[in-house]
Short mmCIF file of N, CA and C in Angstrom, two decimals:
data_model
loop_
_atom_site.label_atom_id
_atom_site.label_comp_id
_atom_site.label_asym_id
_atom_site.label_seq_id
_atom_site.Cartn_x
_atom_site.Cartn_y
_atom_site.Cartn_z
N MET A 996 -11.99 15.02 -19.41
CA MET A 996 -12.44 14.38 -18.19
C MET A 996 -11.98 15.18 -16.98
N GLU A 997 -12.90 15.57 -16.14
CA GLU A 997 -12.55 16.34 -14.95
C GLU A 997 -12.19 15.39 -13.81
N GLY A 998 -11.61 15.95 -12.73
CA GLY A 998 -11.25 15.14 -11.58
C GLY A 998 -9.77 14.83 -11.57
N ARG A 999 -9.43 13.62 -11.18
CA ARG A 999 -8.03 13.22 -11.05
C ARG A 999 -7.39 13.08 -12.41
N PRO A 1000 -6.09 13.40 -12.52
CA PRO A 1000 -5.42 13.25 -13.80
C PRO A 1000 -5.30 11.77 -14.18
N GLN A 1001 -5.15 11.53 -15.48
CA GLN A 1001 -5.00 10.17 -15.96
C GLN A 1001 -3.73 9.55 -15.39
N LYS A 1002 -3.78 8.25 -15.12
CA LYS A 1002 -2.62 7.52 -14.56
C LYS A 1002 -1.55 7.34 -15.61
N THR A 1003 -0.30 7.28 -15.17
CA THR A 1003 0.81 7.04 -16.08
C THR A 1003 0.78 5.58 -16.54
N LEU A 1004 1.46 5.31 -17.63
CA LEU A 1004 1.53 3.95 -18.15
C LEU A 1004 2.13 2.99 -17.11
N VAL A 1005 3.13 3.45 -16.36
CA VAL A 1005 3.76 2.59 -15.35
C VAL A 1005 2.74 2.19 -14.29
N LEU A 1006 1.91 3.11 -13.82
CA LEU A 1006 0.91 2.77 -12.83
C LEU A 1006 -0.17 1.84 -13.42
N ILE A 1007 -0.51 2.06 -14.66
CA ILE A 1007 -1.49 1.19 -15.32
C ILE A 1007 -0.92 -0.24 -15.43
N LEU A 1008 0.34 -0.35 -15.82
CA LEU A 1008 0.96 -1.68 -15.93
C LEU A 1008 1.15 -2.32 -14.56
N ALA A 1009 1.48 -1.52 -13.56
CA ALA A 1009 1.63 -2.07 -12.19
C ALA A 1009 0.28 -2.60 -11.71
N ARG A 1010 -0.78 -1.89 -12.02
CA ARG A 1010 -2.12 -2.35 -11.63
C ARG A 1010 -2.45 -3.67 -12.36
N GLU A 1011 -2.12 -3.74 -13.62
CA GLU A 1011 -2.36 -4.97 -14.38
C GLU A 1011 -1.59 -6.15 -13.78
N LEU A 1012 -0.33 -5.92 -13.42
CA LEU A 1012 0.47 -6.97 -12.78
C LEU A 1012 -0.18 -7.40 -11.47
N ALA A 1013 -0.51 -6.43 -10.63
CA ALA A 1013 -1.11 -6.74 -9.32
C ALA A 1013 -2.42 -7.53 -9.48
N SER A 1014 -3.20 -7.19 -10.48
CA SER A 1014 -4.49 -7.85 -10.64
C SER A 1014 -4.36 -9.30 -11.09
N THR A 1015 -3.18 -9.71 -11.56
CA THR A 1015 -2.99 -11.09 -12.00
C THR A 1015 -2.27 -11.95 -10.98
N LEU A 1016 -1.83 -11.37 -9.87
CA LEU A 1016 -1.07 -12.12 -8.88
C LEU A 1016 -1.90 -12.55 -7.67
N ALA A 1017 -1.50 -13.64 -7.06
CA ALA A 1017 -2.16 -14.12 -5.84
C ALA A 1017 -1.52 -13.51 -4.60
N THR A 1018 -0.48 -12.72 -4.77
CA THR A 1018 0.19 -12.04 -3.66
C THR A 1018 -0.51 -10.72 -3.38
N PRO A 1019 -0.89 -10.47 -2.13
CA PRO A 1019 -1.54 -9.19 -1.81
C PRO A 1019 -0.63 -8.01 -2.12
N MET A 1020 -1.18 -7.03 -2.82
CA MET A 1020 -0.43 -5.85 -3.22
C MET A 1020 -1.32 -4.62 -3.21
N PHE A 1021 -0.69 -3.46 -2.99
CA PHE A 1021 -1.38 -2.21 -3.24
C PHE A 1021 -0.42 -1.25 -3.90
N ILE A 1022 -0.99 -0.26 -4.59
CA ILE A 1022 -0.20 0.71 -5.36
C ILE A 1022 -0.64 2.09 -4.96
N THR A 1023 0.34 2.98 -4.76
CA THR A 1023 0.04 4.39 -4.53
C THR A 1023 0.65 5.20 -5.68
N ASP A 1024 0.11 6.39 -5.88
CA ASP A 1024 0.64 7.27 -6.91
C ASP A 1024 1.69 8.22 -6.35
N GLU A 1025 2.14 9.17 -7.16
CA GLU A 1025 3.19 10.09 -6.75
C GLU A 1025 2.76 11.01 -5.63
N GLU A 1026 1.45 11.12 -5.37
CA GLU A 1026 0.94 11.93 -4.27
C GLU A 1026 0.74 11.12 -3.00
N GLY A 1027 1.01 9.80 -3.06
CA GLY A 1027 0.84 8.93 -1.91
C GLY A 1027 -0.57 8.40 -1.76
N ARG A 1028 -1.43 8.63 -2.74
CA ARG A 1028 -2.82 8.16 -2.70
C ARG A 1028 -2.89 6.71 -3.16
N LEU A 1029 -3.67 5.92 -2.45
CA LEU A 1029 -3.95 4.55 -2.86
C LEU A 1029 -4.67 4.59 -4.20
N VAL A 1030 -4.12 3.91 -5.21
CA VAL A 1030 -4.78 3.89 -6.52
C VAL A 1030 -5.24 2.48 -6.90
N PHE A 1031 -4.83 1.46 -6.14
CA PHE A 1031 -5.30 0.12 -6.39
C PHE A 1031 -4.85 -0.84 -5.31
N CYS A 1032 -5.69 -1.79 -4.97
CA CYS A 1032 -5.27 -2.97 -4.21
C CYS A 1032 -5.94 -4.18 -4.85
N ASN A 1033 -5.22 -5.29 -4.91
CA ASN A 1033 -5.76 -6.45 -5.60
C ASN A 1033 -6.66 -7.28 -4.69
N GLU A 1034 -7.30 -8.30 -5.25
CA GLU A 1034 -8.25 -9.12 -4.48
C GLU A 1034 -7.61 -9.80 -3.28
N PRO A 1035 -6.39 -10.37 -3.41
CA PRO A 1035 -5.79 -10.97 -2.22
C PRO A 1035 -5.56 -9.95 -1.09
N ALA A 1036 -5.25 -8.71 -1.44
CA ALA A 1036 -5.10 -7.65 -0.44
C ALA A 1036 -6.45 -7.34 0.20
N GLU A 1037 -7.48 -7.30 -0.63
CA GLU A 1037 -8.83 -7.04 -0.12
C GLU A 1037 -9.25 -8.09 0.90
N GLU A 1038 -8.86 -9.33 0.67
CA GLU A 1038 -9.23 -10.41 1.59
C GLU A 1038 -8.58 -10.20 2.96
N ILE A 1039 -7.32 -9.77 2.99
CA ILE A 1039 -6.63 -9.52 4.26
C ILE A 1039 -7.20 -8.27 4.92
N LEU A 1040 -7.39 -7.21 4.16
CA LEU A 1040 -7.85 -5.94 4.72
C LEU A 1040 -9.32 -5.98 5.12
N GLY A 1041 -10.08 -6.85 4.49
CA GLY A 1041 -11.51 -6.92 4.81
C GLY A 1041 -12.32 -5.83 4.16
N ARG A 1042 -11.74 -5.18 3.15
CA ARG A 1042 -12.44 -4.14 2.39
C ARG A 1042 -12.01 -4.23 0.94
N THR A 1043 -12.92 -3.95 0.03
CA THR A 1043 -12.57 -3.96 -1.37
C THR A 1043 -12.02 -2.60 -1.78
N PHE A 1044 -11.32 -2.59 -2.90
CA PHE A 1044 -10.82 -1.31 -3.42
C PHE A 1044 -12.01 -0.40 -3.78
N ALA A 1045 -13.09 -1.00 -4.26
CA ALA A 1045 -14.30 -0.21 -4.58
C ALA A 1045 -14.82 0.49 -3.33
N GLU A 1046 -14.73 -0.16 -2.17
CA GLU A 1046 -15.17 0.44 -0.90
C GLU A 1046 -14.20 1.52 -0.45
N LEU A 1047 -12.90 1.25 -0.59
CA LEU A 1047 -11.89 2.18 -0.13
C LEU A 1047 -11.77 3.40 -1.02
N GLY A 1048 -11.73 3.17 -2.32
CA GLY A 1048 -11.51 4.27 -3.27
C GLY A 1048 -10.09 4.78 -3.20
N GLU A 1049 -9.82 5.85 -3.90
CA GLU A 1049 -8.49 6.43 -3.90
C GLU A 1049 -8.35 7.30 -2.65
N ILE A 1050 -7.76 6.74 -1.61
CA ILE A 1050 -7.64 7.45 -0.35
C ILE A 1050 -6.19 7.89 -0.13
N SER A 1051 -6.03 8.89 0.69
CA SER A 1051 -4.69 9.41 1.00
C SER A 1051 -3.97 8.51 1.99
N ALA A 1052 -2.67 8.71 2.11
CA ALA A 1052 -1.88 7.94 3.07
C ALA A 1052 -2.40 8.15 4.49
N THR A 1053 -2.81 9.36 4.81
CA THR A 1053 -3.33 9.66 6.13
C THR A 1053 -4.61 8.86 6.40
N GLU A 1054 -5.48 8.82 5.43
CA GLU A 1054 -6.72 8.05 5.58
C GLU A 1054 -6.41 6.57 5.73
N TRP A 1055 -5.42 6.08 4.96
CA TRP A 1055 -5.01 4.67 5.03
C TRP A 1055 -4.57 4.31 6.44
N VAL A 1056 -3.72 5.15 7.03
CA VAL A 1056 -3.20 4.91 8.38
C VAL A 1056 -4.35 4.94 9.40
N GLU A 1057 -5.27 5.86 9.23
CA GLU A 1057 -6.42 5.93 10.15
C GLU A 1057 -7.29 4.68 10.07
N LEU A 1058 -7.46 4.13 8.86
CA LEU A 1058 -8.29 2.94 8.69
C LEU A 1058 -7.64 1.68 9.25
N PHE A 1059 -6.34 1.53 9.04
CA PHE A 1059 -5.69 0.26 9.36
C PHE A 1059 -4.73 0.33 10.55
N THR A 1060 -4.60 1.48 11.19
CA THR A 1060 -3.83 1.73 12.41
C THR A 1060 -2.63 0.76 12.60
N PRO A 1061 -1.55 0.98 11.86
CA PRO A 1061 -0.39 0.11 11.99
C PRO A 1061 0.23 0.16 13.40
N GLU A 1062 0.64 -1.00 13.85
CA GLU A 1062 1.28 -1.14 15.17
C GLU A 1062 2.54 -2.02 14.98
N ASP A 1063 3.45 -1.95 15.96
CA ASP A 1063 4.51 -2.93 15.96
C ASP A 1063 3.93 -4.24 16.47
N LEU A 1064 4.72 -5.29 16.48
CA LEU A 1064 4.18 -6.60 16.87
C LEU A 1064 3.89 -6.73 18.35
N ASP A 1065 4.30 -5.72 19.15
CA ASP A 1065 3.97 -5.69 20.57
C ASP A 1065 2.70 -4.89 20.84
N GLY A 1066 2.08 -4.36 19.77
CA GLY A 1066 0.83 -3.61 19.94
C GLY A 1066 1.00 -2.12 20.15
N ASN A 1067 2.24 -1.61 20.02
CA ASN A 1067 2.48 -0.17 20.15
C ASN A 1067 2.23 0.52 18.82
N PRO A 1068 1.68 1.72 18.83
CA PRO A 1068 1.49 2.44 17.56
C PRO A 1068 2.80 2.53 16.80
N LEU A 1069 2.74 2.22 15.52
CA LEU A 1069 3.94 2.28 14.67
C LEU A 1069 4.03 3.67 14.07
N PRO A 1070 5.13 4.38 14.30
CA PRO A 1070 5.27 5.71 13.71
C PRO A 1070 5.13 5.60 12.19
N THR A 1071 4.43 6.55 11.59
CA THR A 1071 4.17 6.53 10.16
C THR A 1071 5.46 6.40 9.37
N ASP A 1072 6.54 7.03 9.84
CA ASP A 1072 7.78 6.99 9.08
C ASP A 1072 8.50 5.63 9.14
N GLU A 1073 7.91 4.65 9.84
CA GLU A 1073 8.45 3.30 9.88
C GLU A 1073 7.63 2.29 9.07
N VAL A 1074 6.52 2.74 8.52
CA VAL A 1074 5.68 1.88 7.69
C VAL A 1074 6.39 1.73 6.34
N PRO A 1075 6.62 0.49 5.86
CA PRO A 1075 7.41 0.31 4.62
C PRO A 1075 6.96 1.15 3.43
N SER A 1076 5.65 1.24 3.20
CA SER A 1076 5.19 2.04 2.05
C SER A 1076 5.54 3.51 2.22
N ARG A 1077 5.50 3.99 3.44
CA ARG A 1077 5.86 5.39 3.70
C ARG A 1077 7.37 5.61 3.50
N VAL A 1078 8.18 4.67 3.97
CA VAL A 1078 9.63 4.76 3.77
C VAL A 1078 9.94 4.79 2.28
N ALA A 1079 9.34 3.90 1.51
CA ALA A 1079 9.56 3.86 0.06
C ALA A 1079 9.11 5.17 -0.59
N TYR A 1080 8.03 5.74 -0.09
CA TYR A 1080 7.51 6.99 -0.65
C TYR A 1080 8.42 8.19 -0.31
N VAL A 1081 8.77 8.32 0.93
CA VAL A 1081 9.53 9.49 1.38
C VAL A 1081 11.02 9.39 1.02
N GLU A 1082 11.60 8.23 1.30
CA GLU A 1082 13.06 8.08 1.12
C GLU A 1082 13.44 7.54 -0.24
N ARG A 1083 12.44 7.10 -1.01
CA ARG A 1083 12.65 6.63 -2.38
C ARG A 1083 13.59 5.44 -2.47
N HIS A 1084 13.45 4.51 -1.49
CA HIS A 1084 14.19 3.24 -1.54
C HIS A 1084 13.32 2.15 -0.95
N PRO A 1085 13.62 0.88 -1.28
CA PRO A 1085 12.81 -0.22 -0.76
C PRO A 1085 12.89 -0.30 0.77
N ALA A 1086 11.83 -0.85 1.34
CA ALA A 1086 11.77 -1.02 2.80
C ALA A 1086 10.97 -2.29 3.10
N HIS A 1087 11.27 -2.87 4.27
CA HIS A 1087 10.58 -4.08 4.69
C HIS A 1087 10.37 -4.01 6.21
N ALA A 1088 9.25 -4.54 6.67
CA ALA A 1088 8.99 -4.63 8.10
C ALA A 1088 7.88 -5.64 8.37
N SER A 1089 7.86 -6.16 9.58
CA SER A 1089 6.74 -6.93 10.07
C SER A 1089 5.97 -6.00 11.01
N LEU A 1090 4.66 -6.02 10.89
CA LEU A 1090 3.85 -5.11 11.68
C LEU A 1090 2.45 -5.71 11.86
N ARG A 1091 1.63 -5.00 12.59
CA ARG A 1091 0.26 -5.43 12.83
C ARG A 1091 -0.66 -4.31 12.32
N ILE A 1092 -1.72 -4.72 11.63
CA ILE A 1092 -2.74 -3.76 11.20
C ILE A 1092 -4.08 -4.20 11.74
N THR A 1093 -5.03 -3.28 11.70
CA THR A 1093 -6.38 -3.60 12.12
C THR A 1093 -7.24 -3.69 10.88
N GLY A 1094 -7.76 -4.86 10.59
CA GLY A 1094 -8.62 -5.07 9.44
C GLY A 1094 -10.06 -4.70 9.77
N ALA A 1095 -10.92 -4.98 8.83
CA ALA A 1095 -12.36 -4.71 9.02
C ALA A 1095 -12.86 -5.48 10.23
N GLY A 1096 -13.75 -4.87 10.97
CA GLY A 1096 -14.31 -5.51 12.15
C GLY A 1096 -13.38 -5.51 13.34
N GLY A 1097 -12.25 -4.78 13.25
CA GLY A 1097 -11.31 -4.69 14.39
C GLY A 1097 -10.35 -5.86 14.50
N ARG A 1098 -10.33 -6.74 13.51
CA ARG A 1098 -9.43 -7.90 13.54
C ARG A 1098 -7.97 -7.47 13.43
N LYS A 1099 -7.15 -7.88 14.40
CA LYS A 1099 -5.71 -7.58 14.38
C LYS A 1099 -5.01 -8.61 13.49
N ILE A 1100 -4.21 -8.14 12.56
CA ILE A 1100 -3.55 -9.00 11.58
C ILE A 1100 -2.06 -8.72 11.57
N ASP A 1101 -1.25 -9.74 11.80
CA ASP A 1101 0.19 -9.59 11.69
C ASP A 1101 0.60 -9.83 10.25
N ILE A 1102 1.32 -8.86 9.69
CA ILE A 1102 1.74 -8.96 8.31
C ILE A 1102 3.24 -8.65 8.19
N SER A 1103 3.81 -9.05 7.09
CA SER A 1103 5.11 -8.58 6.66
C SER A 1103 4.87 -7.83 5.37
N SER A 1104 5.60 -6.75 5.17
CA SER A 1104 5.38 -5.90 4.01
C SER A 1104 6.71 -5.46 3.43
N THR A 1105 6.81 -5.52 2.11
CA THR A 1105 7.96 -4.99 1.38
C THR A 1105 7.40 -3.99 0.38
N ALA A 1106 7.98 -2.81 0.39
CA ALA A 1106 7.51 -1.74 -0.50
C ALA A 1106 8.71 -1.18 -1.26
N PHE A 1107 8.45 -0.78 -2.49
CA PHE A 1107 9.52 -0.17 -3.26
C PHE A 1107 8.96 0.93 -4.16
N PRO A 1108 9.77 1.97 -4.40
CA PRO A 1108 9.31 3.07 -5.22
C PRO A 1108 9.28 2.67 -6.70
N LEU A 1109 8.40 3.32 -7.42
CA LEU A 1109 8.30 3.14 -8.88
C LEU A 1109 8.84 4.39 -9.57
N PHE A 1110 9.75 4.19 -10.51
CA PHE A 1110 10.33 5.28 -11.27
C PHE A 1110 10.18 4.99 -12.76
N ALA A 1111 9.84 6.00 -13.55
CA ALA A 1111 9.84 5.86 -15.01
C ALA A 1111 11.29 6.05 -15.48
N ARG A 1112 11.96 7.02 -14.89
CA ARG A 1112 13.38 7.30 -15.08
C ARG A 1112 13.94 7.61 -13.69
N ALA A 1113 15.23 7.64 -13.56
CA ALA A 1113 15.83 7.84 -12.23
C ALA A 1113 15.28 9.08 -11.52
N SER A 1114 14.91 10.11 -12.26
CA SER A 1114 14.43 11.34 -11.65
C SER A 1114 12.91 11.49 -11.69
N GLU A 1115 12.20 10.47 -12.19
CA GLU A 1115 10.74 10.59 -12.34
C GLU A 1115 10.03 9.57 -11.44
N PHE A 1116 9.74 9.99 -10.21
CA PHE A 1116 9.04 9.16 -9.23
C PHE A 1116 7.56 9.11 -9.57
N LEU A 1117 6.98 7.88 -9.57
CA LEU A 1117 5.60 7.70 -9.96
C LEU A 1117 4.70 7.16 -8.86
N GLY A 1118 5.29 6.57 -7.82
CA GLY A 1118 4.49 5.98 -6.77
C GLY A 1118 5.20 4.85 -6.09
N VAL A 1119 4.43 3.98 -5.44
CA VAL A 1119 4.99 2.88 -4.64
C VAL A 1119 4.14 1.63 -4.87
N ILE A 1120 4.82 0.49 -4.89
CA ILE A 1120 4.15 -0.80 -4.84
C ILE A 1120 4.49 -1.42 -3.49
N ALA A 1121 3.49 -1.88 -2.79
CA ALA A 1121 3.70 -2.60 -1.53
C ALA A 1121 3.14 -4.01 -1.67
N ILE A 1122 3.96 -4.98 -1.34
CA ILE A 1122 3.58 -6.37 -1.34
C ILE A 1122 3.52 -6.79 0.12
N PHE A 1123 2.47 -7.50 0.52
CA PHE A 1123 2.41 -7.91 1.92
C PHE A 1123 1.74 -9.26 2.01
N TRP A 1124 1.91 -9.90 3.14
CA TRP A 1124 1.33 -11.20 3.38
C TRP A 1124 1.07 -11.35 4.86
N GLU A 1125 0.08 -12.14 5.18
CA GLU A 1125 -0.28 -12.38 6.56
C GLU A 1125 0.69 -13.37 7.16
N ASN A 1126 1.15 -13.06 8.37
CA ASN A 1126 2.03 -13.99 9.13
C ASN A 1126 1.15 -14.84 9.99
N LYS A 1127 0.97 -16.07 9.59
CA LYS A 1127 0.14 -16.99 10.34
C LYS A 1127 1.02 -17.92 11.14
N GLU A 1128 0.81 -17.95 12.44
CA GLU A 1128 1.62 -18.82 13.31
C GLU A 1128 0.75 -19.75 14.08
#
């Protein structure tokens, strides 16, 4: 099979877990590419995974333009999934994203790196939820 390499068992199992939960989640691989988001995440984002496809972290930021809760652009290195990816430790933040149709959505997000072994980084899982006030 040509194209992208086959996913590791850990990413396959993470996708299976995400697909069974009502909590919005997305998963990235070791290259930082989005490899899955579940239906609850699709509802918040306003786009399906089929529409998004496997996009890079840069494309993700361009689509959803993260901001702090005051509406200022959020530096990429402060986005929880990016922190988990770069620094290889869990991260949490409240932020604002722009969903489909320009809808501003306040969310909280917790992201953590996935390892098969301590030295084998495989990607990131990000769990998020809409902050409704």
